[in-house]
mmCIF file of C-alpha atoms in Angstrom:
data_model
loop_
_atom_site.group_PDB
_atom_site.id
_atom_site.type_symbol
_atom_site.label_atom_id
_atom_site.label_comp_id
_atom_site.label_asym_id
_atom_site.label_seq_id
_atom_site.Cartn_x
_atom_site.Cartn_y
_atom_site.Cartn_z
ATOM 1 C CA MET A 1 14.256 -114.245 118.083
ATOM 2 C CA SER A 2 13.878 -115.697 121.456
ATOM 3 C CA THR A 3 15.438 -114.892 124.847
ATOM 4 C CA LEU A 4 16.786 -117.368 127.302
ATOM 5 C CA ARG A 5 16.644 -115.826 130.943
ATOM 6 C CA THR A 6 19.062 -117.527 133.342
ATOM 7 C CA ASP A 7 21.687 -116.583 136.027
ATOM 8 C CA ASN A 8 24.038 -119.495 135.517
ATOM 9 C CA LEU A 9 25.354 -121.713 132.535
ATOM 10 C CA THR A 10 26.155 -125.322 133.577
ATOM 11 C CA SER A 11 27.498 -128.230 131.427
ATOM 12 C CA SER A 12 24.846 -130.807 130.814
ATOM 13 C CA ASN A 13 26.856 -133.667 132.447
ATOM 14 C CA GLY A 14 27.604 -131.534 135.504
ATOM 15 C CA VAL A 15 31.413 -132.115 135.380
ATOM 16 C CA GLY A 16 32.327 -129.397 132.763
ATOM 17 C CA GLY A 17 31.904 -126.508 135.207
ATOM 18 C CA SER A 18 29.555 -123.665 135.628
ATOM 19 C CA ILE A 19 29.722 -119.884 135.056
ATOM 20 C CA PRO A 20 27.501 -117.208 136.042
ATOM 21 C CA MET A 21 25.932 -115.022 133.098
ATOM 22 C CA SER A 22 27.783 -112.047 134.407
ATOM 23 C CA PHE A 23 31.028 -113.800 133.552
ATOM 24 C CA ALA A 24 29.806 -114.619 130.035
ATOM 25 C CA VAL A 25 28.713 -111.109 129.535
ATOM 26 C CA GLN A 26 31.647 -109.357 131.051
ATOM 27 C CA GLY A 27 34.255 -111.887 129.801
ATOM 28 C CA THR A 28 33.525 -111.675 126.172
ATOM 29 C CA ALA A 29 35.192 -109.051 123.652
ATOM 30 C CA LYS A 30 33.093 -105.999 123.108
ATOM 31 C CA CYS A 31 35.052 -105.249 119.687
ATOM 32 C CA TRP A 32 37.637 -106.964 117.855
ATOM 33 C CA PHE A 33 39.280 -106.507 114.373
ATOM 34 C CA ASN A 34 42.035 -107.701 112.078
ATOM 35 C CA LEU A 35 43.043 -104.972 109.734
ATOM 36 C CA ASN A 36 45.531 -104.837 106.839
ATOM 37 C CA GLY A 37 47.326 -101.368 107.598
ATOM 38 C CA THR A 38 49.198 -101.450 104.288
ATOM 39 C CA GLY A 39 48.232 -100.605 100.590
ATOM 40 C CA THR A 40 44.528 -99.059 100.497
ATOM 41 C CA ILE A 41 43.773 -100.368 104.137
ATOM 42 C CA ALA A 42 41.174 -102.978 104.586
ATOM 43 C CA GLU A 43 39.601 -105.158 107.449
ATOM 44 C CA ARG A 44 39.740 -108.968 107.110
ATOM 45 C CA ASP A 45 36.944 -109.156 109.703
ATOM 46 C CA SER A 46 35.696 -107.479 112.629
ATOM 47 C CA PHE A 47 32.946 -107.193 115.340
ATOM 48 C CA ASN A 48 31.554 -103.926 116.446
ATOM 49 C CA VAL A 49 33.408 -101.717 114.085
ATOM 50 C CA ALA A 50 31.804 -98.960 111.819
ATOM 51 C CA SER A 51 35.037 -97.714 110.185
ATOM 52 C CA TYR A 52 38.706 -97.201 110.212
ATOM 53 C CA THR A 53 40.512 -93.734 109.823
ATOM 54 C CA ASP A 54 43.914 -93.825 108.291
ATOM 55 C CA ASN A 55 45.548 -90.934 109.983
ATOM 56 C CA GLY A 56 48.931 -91.321 108.193
ATOM 57 C CA THR A 57 51.697 -93.739 108.392
ATOM 58 C CA GLY A 58 51.129 -96.401 110.966
ATOM 59 C CA ASP A 59 48.331 -94.451 112.589
ATOM 60 C CA HIS A 60 44.727 -95.598 112.533
ATOM 61 C CA THR A 61 41.557 -95.030 114.427
ATOM 62 C CA ALA A 62 38.776 -97.596 114.736
ATOM 63 C CA THR A 63 35.241 -96.432 115.457
ATOM 64 C CA PHE A 64 33.011 -98.610 117.161
ATOM 65 C CA SER A 65 29.408 -99.195 115.587
ATOM 66 C CA THR A 66 27.887 -99.446 119.034
ATOM 67 C CA ALA A 67 29.300 -96.843 121.561
ATOM 68 C CA ARG A 68 31.015 -97.972 124.722
ATOM 69 C CA PRO A 69 29.313 -96.969 128.001
ATOM 70 C CA ASN A 70 32.556 -95.701 129.308
ATOM 71 C CA ALA A 71 36.272 -95.556 128.571
ATOM 72 C CA ASN A 72 37.311 -97.943 131.394
ATOM 73 C CA TYR A 73 37.761 -100.710 128.984
ATOM 74 C CA CYS A 74 40.762 -102.856 128.397
ATOM 75 C CA PRO A 75 42.157 -103.104 124.858
ATOM 76 C CA THR A 76 44.879 -105.638 123.846
ATOM 77 C CA ALA A 77 46.692 -105.250 120.484
ATOM 78 C CA MET A 78 49.127 -107.243 118.402
ATOM 79 C CA THR A 79 50.870 -106.707 115.106
ATOM 80 C CA GLU A 80 52.712 -108.981 112.839
ATOM 81 C CA ASN A 81 56.573 -108.903 112.832
ATOM 82 C CA ASP A 82 57.530 -108.968 109.118
ATOM 83 C CA GLY A 83 61.211 -108.620 109.906
ATOM 84 C CA SER A 84 61.588 -104.959 108.993
ATOM 85 C CA GLY A 85 63.618 -103.288 111.360
ATOM 86 C CA GLY A 86 65.002 -106.375 113.054
ATOM 87 C CA ALA A 87 63.384 -109.160 115.099
ATOM 88 C CA GLY A 88 61.488 -107.942 118.123
ATOM 89 C CA SER A 89 61.619 -104.261 117.103
ATOM 90 C CA ASN A 90 58.009 -104.105 115.705
ATOM 91 C CA GLY A 91 55.209 -102.964 118.157
ATOM 92 C CA ILE A 92 51.755 -101.447 118.387
ATOM 93 C CA THR A 93 50.476 -98.761 120.932
ATOM 94 C CA VAL A 94 46.902 -98.042 121.817
ATOM 95 C CA ARG A 95 46.359 -94.459 122.486
ATOM 96 C CA LEU A 96 43.348 -93.334 124.552
ATOM 97 C CA ASP A 97 42.766 -89.629 123.774
ATOM 98 C CA PRO A 98 39.969 -88.090 125.905
ATOM 99 C CA SER A 99 39.693 -85.088 123.822
ATOM 100 C CA PHE A 100 39.362 -86.410 120.324
ATOM 101 C CA PRO A 101 37.964 -88.694 119.230
ATOM 102 C CA PRO A 102 35.689 -89.434 122.253
ATOM 103 C CA THR A 103 36.968 -92.710 123.798
ATOM 104 C CA THR A 104 33.467 -94.092 124.029
ATOM 105 C CA THR A 105 33.194 -94.318 120.147
ATOM 106 C CA ALA A 106 36.793 -94.844 118.918
ATOM 107 C CA LEU A 107 40.048 -96.450 119.725
ATOM 108 C CA ARG A 108 43.181 -95.109 118.054
ATOM 109 C CA HIS A 109 46.442 -97.178 117.651
ATOM 110 C CA THR A 110 49.780 -96.704 116.100
ATOM 111 C CA THR A 111 52.234 -99.288 114.799
ATOM 112 C CA HIS A 112 56.051 -99.062 114.651
ATOM 113 C CA ALA A 113 59.310 -100.612 113.594
ATOM 114 C CA ASN A 114 61.994 -99.469 115.974
ATOM 115 C CA ALA A 115 60.991 -95.920 116.952
ATOM 116 C CA SER A 116 59.394 -94.820 113.690
ATOM 117 C CA LEU A 117 55.767 -95.230 112.785
ATOM 118 C CA ASN A 118 55.217 -97.915 110.328
ATOM 119 C CA ASP A 119 52.549 -99.583 108.196
ATOM 120 C CA ARG A 120 51.828 -103.197 109.183
ATOM 121 C CA PRO A 121 50.172 -105.871 107.182
ATOM 122 C CA ARG A 122 48.342 -107.350 110.025
ATOM 123 C CA ILE A 123 46.941 -105.374 113.063
ATOM 124 C CA MET A 124 44.909 -107.452 115.540
ATOM 125 C CA VAL A 125 42.895 -105.600 118.364
ATOM 126 C CA SER A 126 40.358 -106.720 120.777
ATOM 127 C CA LEU A 127 38.691 -104.951 123.507
ATOM 128 C CA MET A 128 37.123 -106.073 126.854
ATOM 129 C CA GLY A 129 34.814 -103.875 129.141
ATOM 130 C CA ASP A 130 31.275 -103.334 130.320
ATOM 131 C CA PRO A 131 28.706 -104.337 127.814
ATOM 132 C CA HIS A 132 26.388 -101.266 128.211
ATOM 133 C CA MET B 1 20.113 -80.964 116.809
ATOM 134 C CA LEU B 2 19.091 -82.968 119.734
ATOM 135 C CA GLU B 3 21.877 -84.021 122.285
ATOM 136 C CA TRP B 4 21.541 -86.400 125.106
ATOM 137 C CA ILE B 5 23.560 -88.633 127.410
ATOM 138 C CA ALA B 6 23.334 -92.214 126.388
ATOM 139 C CA THR B 7 21.308 -94.501 128.901
ATOM 140 C CA LYS B 8 22.033 -98.002 129.776
ATOM 141 C CA ASP B 9 18.922 -99.261 128.244
ATOM 142 C CA GLU B 10 19.502 -97.693 124.803
ATOM 143 C CA LEU B 11 23.004 -98.802 124.593
ATOM 144 C CA ALA B 12 21.866 -102.348 125.671
ATOM 145 C CA ALA B 13 19.351 -102.195 122.725
ATOM 146 C CA ASP B 14 21.866 -100.924 120.257
ATOM 147 C CA TRP B 15 24.230 -103.838 121.255
ATOM 148 C CA LEU B 16 21.792 -106.418 120.774
ATOM 149 C CA ARG B 17 20.763 -105.219 117.346
ATOM 150 C CA MET B 18 24.523 -105.038 116.419
ATOM 151 C CA ALA B 19 25.263 -108.417 117.673
ATOM 152 C CA ASN B 20 22.189 -109.947 115.961
ATOM 153 C CA ALA B 21 23.354 -108.198 112.643
ATOM 154 C CA HIS B 22 26.776 -109.764 113.071
ATOM 155 C CA GLU B 23 25.086 -113.149 112.723
ATOM 156 C CA ALA B 24 22.909 -112.153 110.000
ATOM 157 C CA TYR B 25 25.698 -110.516 107.912
ATOM 158 C CA ASP B 26 24.971 -111.013 104.141
ATOM 159 C CA PRO B 27 27.649 -109.419 101.985
ATOM 160 C CA ASN B 28 25.659 -109.746 98.854
ATOM 161 C CA ILE B 29 22.769 -107.559 100.269
ATOM 162 C CA GLN B 30 21.103 -105.714 97.457
ATOM 163 C CA GLY B 31 23.737 -107.316 95.232
ATOM 164 C CA ALA B 32 26.356 -105.044 96.721
ATOM 165 C CA ASP B 33 29.454 -107.497 96.966
ATOM 166 C CA LEU B 34 30.546 -106.057 100.170
ATOM 167 C CA LYS B 35 33.399 -108.624 100.427
ATOM 168 C CA ARG B 36 35.352 -106.471 97.937
ATOM 169 C CA TYR B 37 36.081 -104.132 101.012
ATOM 170 C CA ASN B 38 38.194 -106.989 102.344
ATOM 171 C CA ASN B 39 40.534 -106.783 99.382
ATOM 172 C CA ALA B 40 43.335 -104.125 100.053
ATOM 173 C CA THR B 41 44.725 -104.281 96.688
ATOM 174 C CA HIS B 42 44.609 -100.860 94.696
ATOM 175 C CA PRO B 43 42.579 -100.958 91.603
ATOM 176 C CA GLU B 44 45.614 -100.336 89.558
ATOM 177 C CA HIS B 45 46.801 -103.601 90.874
ATOM 178 C CA GLY B 46 43.723 -105.505 90.104
ATOM 179 C CA GLY B 47 41.721 -104.834 93.263
ATOM 180 C CA PRO B 48 38.139 -103.834 93.179
ATOM 181 C CA GLU B 49 36.911 -100.131 93.734
ATOM 182 C CA THR B 50 35.460 -99.242 97.082
ATOM 183 C CA TYR B 51 34.320 -95.998 98.618
ATOM 184 C CA ARG B 52 36.601 -94.093 100.995
ATOM 185 C CA ILE B 53 35.976 -90.669 102.737
ATOM 186 C CA LEU B 54 38.689 -88.099 102.595
ATOM 187 C CA TYR B 55 38.961 -85.214 104.952
ATOM 188 C CA GLU B 56 41.473 -82.872 106.561
ATOM 189 C CA HIS B 57 41.616 -82.033 110.274
ATOM 190 C CA GLY B 58 44.271 -79.737 111.560
ATOM 191 C CA ASP B 59 47.780 -79.434 110.038
ATOM 192 C CA GLY B 60 48.237 -83.087 109.596
ATOM 193 C CA PRO B 61 48.077 -85.310 106.499
ATOM 194 C CA ALA B 62 44.744 -86.070 104.683
ATOM 195 C CA LYS B 63 42.685 -88.477 106.662
ATOM 196 C CA ILE B 64 41.093 -91.505 104.909
ATOM 197 C CA ILE B 65 38.018 -93.356 106.219
ATOM 198 C CA THR B 66 37.551 -97.089 105.238
ATOM 199 C CA PRO B 67 34.088 -98.157 106.167
ATOM 200 C CA SER B 68 33.599 -101.643 107.765
ATOM 201 C CA PRO B 69 31.678 -103.895 105.237
ATOM 202 C CA ARG B 70 29.670 -105.116 108.124
ATOM 203 C CA PHE B 71 28.564 -101.667 109.091
ATOM 204 C CA ILE B 72 27.591 -100.916 105.651
ATOM 205 C CA TYR B 73 25.533 -104.192 105.687
ATOM 206 C CA MET B 74 23.836 -102.961 109.026
ATOM 207 C CA LEU B 75 22.866 -99.666 107.307
ATOM 208 C CA MET B 76 21.731 -101.329 103.897
ATOM 209 C CA ALA B 77 19.584 -103.928 105.904
ATOM 210 C CA GLY B 78 17.763 -101.019 107.880
ATOM 211 C CA ASP B 79 16.234 -100.908 111.321
ATOM 212 C CA ILE B 80 19.539 -101.675 113.014
ATOM 213 C CA VAL B 81 21.455 -98.522 113.469
ATOM 214 C CA ARG B 82 20.013 -95.251 114.805
ATOM 215 C CA HIS B 83 20.467 -91.761 113.596
ATOM 216 C CA ALA B 84 23.039 -90.723 116.312
ATOM 217 C CA ARG B 85 26.674 -90.100 116.611
ATOM 218 C CA VAL B 86 28.883 -89.552 119.713
ATOM 219 C CA VAL B 87 30.110 -86.095 119.998
ATOM 220 C CA ARG B 88 31.948 -86.364 123.245
ATOM 221 C CA ASP B 89 32.368 -88.201 126.567
ATOM 222 C CA ASP B 90 30.153 -86.821 129.220
ATOM 223 C CA PRO B 91 32.735 -85.433 131.940
ATOM 224 C CA GLU B 92 30.623 -86.389 134.907
ATOM 225 C CA THR B 93 29.234 -89.838 134.063
ATOM 226 C CA GLY B 94 31.867 -90.757 131.492
ATOM 227 C CA ARG B 95 28.992 -92.012 129.185
ATOM 228 C CA PRO B 96 28.687 -91.119 125.561
ATOM 229 C CA VAL B 97 26.863 -88.045 124.603
ATOM 230 C CA PHE B 98 24.832 -88.582 121.386
ATOM 231 C CA GLU B 99 23.657 -86.097 118.708
ATOM 232 C CA GLY B 100 20.960 -86.839 116.181
ATOM 233 C CA THR B 101 17.252 -87.724 115.797
ATOM 234 C CA GLY B 102 17.770 -91.147 117.787
ATOM 235 C CA GLU B 103 15.388 -92.907 115.154
ATOM 236 C CA LEU B 104 16.280 -96.133 113.532
ATOM 237 C CA LEU B 105 17.401 -95.780 110.091
ATOM 238 C CA GLU B 106 15.494 -97.354 107.086
ATOM 239 C CA PRO B 107 17.391 -99.484 104.400
ATOM 240 C CA MET B 108 19.481 -97.526 102.251
ATOM 241 C CA THR B 109 21.884 -97.991 99.350
ATOM 242 C CA GLU B 110 25.541 -98.573 99.731
ATOM 243 C CA TYR B 111 26.332 -94.977 98.646
ATOM 244 C CA GLU B 112 23.812 -93.481 101.176
ATOM 245 C CA ALA B 113 25.516 -95.853 103.779
ATOM 246 C CA VAL B 114 28.800 -94.227 103.092
ATOM 247 C CA GLN B 115 27.304 -90.788 103.366
ATOM 248 C CA PHE B 116 25.866 -91.737 106.806
ATOM 249 C CA ILE B 117 29.342 -92.924 107.861
ATOM 250 C CA GLN B 118 30.608 -89.540 106.643
ATOM 251 C CA TRP B 119 28.297 -87.732 108.946
ATOM 252 C CA ARG B 120 28.922 -90.022 111.736
ATOM 253 C CA ASP B 121 32.736 -90.553 111.796
ATOM 254 C CA VAL B 122 34.175 -87.444 110.263
ATOM 255 C CA PRO B 123 34.864 -84.979 113.125
ATOM 256 C CA ARG B 124 32.656 -81.837 113.371
ATOM 257 C CA GLY B 125 34.144 -78.788 111.782
ATOM 258 C CA CYS B 126 35.860 -80.447 108.983
ATOM 259 C CA ASN B 127 34.924 -78.789 105.659
ATOM 260 C CA ASN B 128 37.069 -80.239 103.185
ATOM 261 C CA VAL B 129 35.373 -83.797 103.142
ATOM 262 C CA HIS B 130 34.931 -85.922 99.883
ATOM 263 C CA ILE B 131 33.461 -89.423 99.154
ATOM 264 C CA VAL B 132 35.878 -91.056 96.577
ATOM 265 C CA THR B 133 36.770 -94.538 95.567
ATOM 266 C CA THR B 134 40.119 -96.282 95.853
ATOM 267 C CA ALA B 135 40.946 -95.549 92.421
ATOM 268 C CA ASP B 136 41.271 -91.908 93.362
ATOM 269 C CA LEU B 137 43.932 -92.681 95.891
ATOM 270 C CA PRO B 138 47.802 -92.746 95.182
ATOM 271 C CA VAL B 139 48.896 -96.237 94.171
ATOM 272 C CA SER B 140 51.813 -96.017 96.570
ATOM 273 C CA ARG B 141 51.900 -94.980 100.264
ATOM 274 C CA VAL B 142 55.396 -93.643 100.109
ATOM 275 C CA PHE B 143 55.336 -90.195 101.555
ATOM 276 C CA ARG B 144 51.812 -90.970 103.102
ATOM 277 C CA ASN B 145 52.426 -88.196 105.832
ATOM 278 C CA ALA B 146 52.927 -85.633 102.969
ATOM 279 C CA TRP B 147 49.330 -86.470 101.393
ATOM 280 C CA ARG B 148 47.084 -83.444 101.077
ATOM 281 C CA ILE B 149 43.753 -83.125 99.438
ATOM 282 C CA ALA B 150 44.075 -81.109 96.153
ATOM 283 C CA ALA B 151 41.967 -77.957 95.927
#
C-alpha cells in the first residue's frame, strides 16, 4: 500500500474545482448501513459496523467496528414507508444515550409507525463526524 | 484488565486498517460464505443458518446480536482488529475508554470471531449469554417484546 501526501485535490483540466484534503476527510461518512429490521434481522451492506443488537420491536443498536473519537457526530437516518399506519406516519429516531452503550462505540435507533415501535424492512443510516 | 483513553494516533491506525479491509472484503474467506448473513429469511423459510448472540440486560426483552459479515471477515483475516472494547466515554475528553490487551488479533475461525464479538459487544455484567444460530430463534417476531431466554 502506498500513501499519497497532499493538501489539495484538483481536477486534471483545472475547471472541475478543487477541494482541500480536510474537506475530503471531514466530508465523508464515517459509518453507514442498510439493515433489514424484519425477520431474523440482516444487513444488506455496511461500512464500519461490527454488529447490530435487536433490542426489541423496532429498536436496534449498531456498534462501530472502529470507535469514534467523540460523540459530536451527526447521524442521518431514513426508513422505508411500507404503508403500514398510513402514508407519512412512519419514522426513525436516532437516540444518543451517553450512559449505555457508550456513544463512541454505538448508535441506537428506533423505528415506528404512528406512535408505536414497528419493525421496518429497510433502515438506512449514515454518520458524519471527525475521522479520529 | 488494562484500561486506557484512546489516542488520536491509535484511532487513526484502527480507521486505516478498517477502511482497507472494507476494500479487501472476501465473503468466501476460509470457505465461510459470509454472504449468508445478508439473507434475512429464517431457516424454516429456507434461509441459511447464521450465528446470533443472545443475552438479557435488565428487565427488557431478550437482546439478539447479529454480527456484520464484514466485521467477521476482518476477524477471520487477522491483523486488522485489536483486542479492545469501549467500556465508556471519558467524561473529560469525550474520547472512548478502551479495555483489553490492545494487541492485533491473529486470524481466527468464524465461530471464534463470533465469540470475540460476544466479548466486545455484549454489555459487561450480563451473565445469561448464549451463542446460537438463527434456527434457534422463533420463526415469527409477533410478541417480540415478550421474548425471554429459557432457563
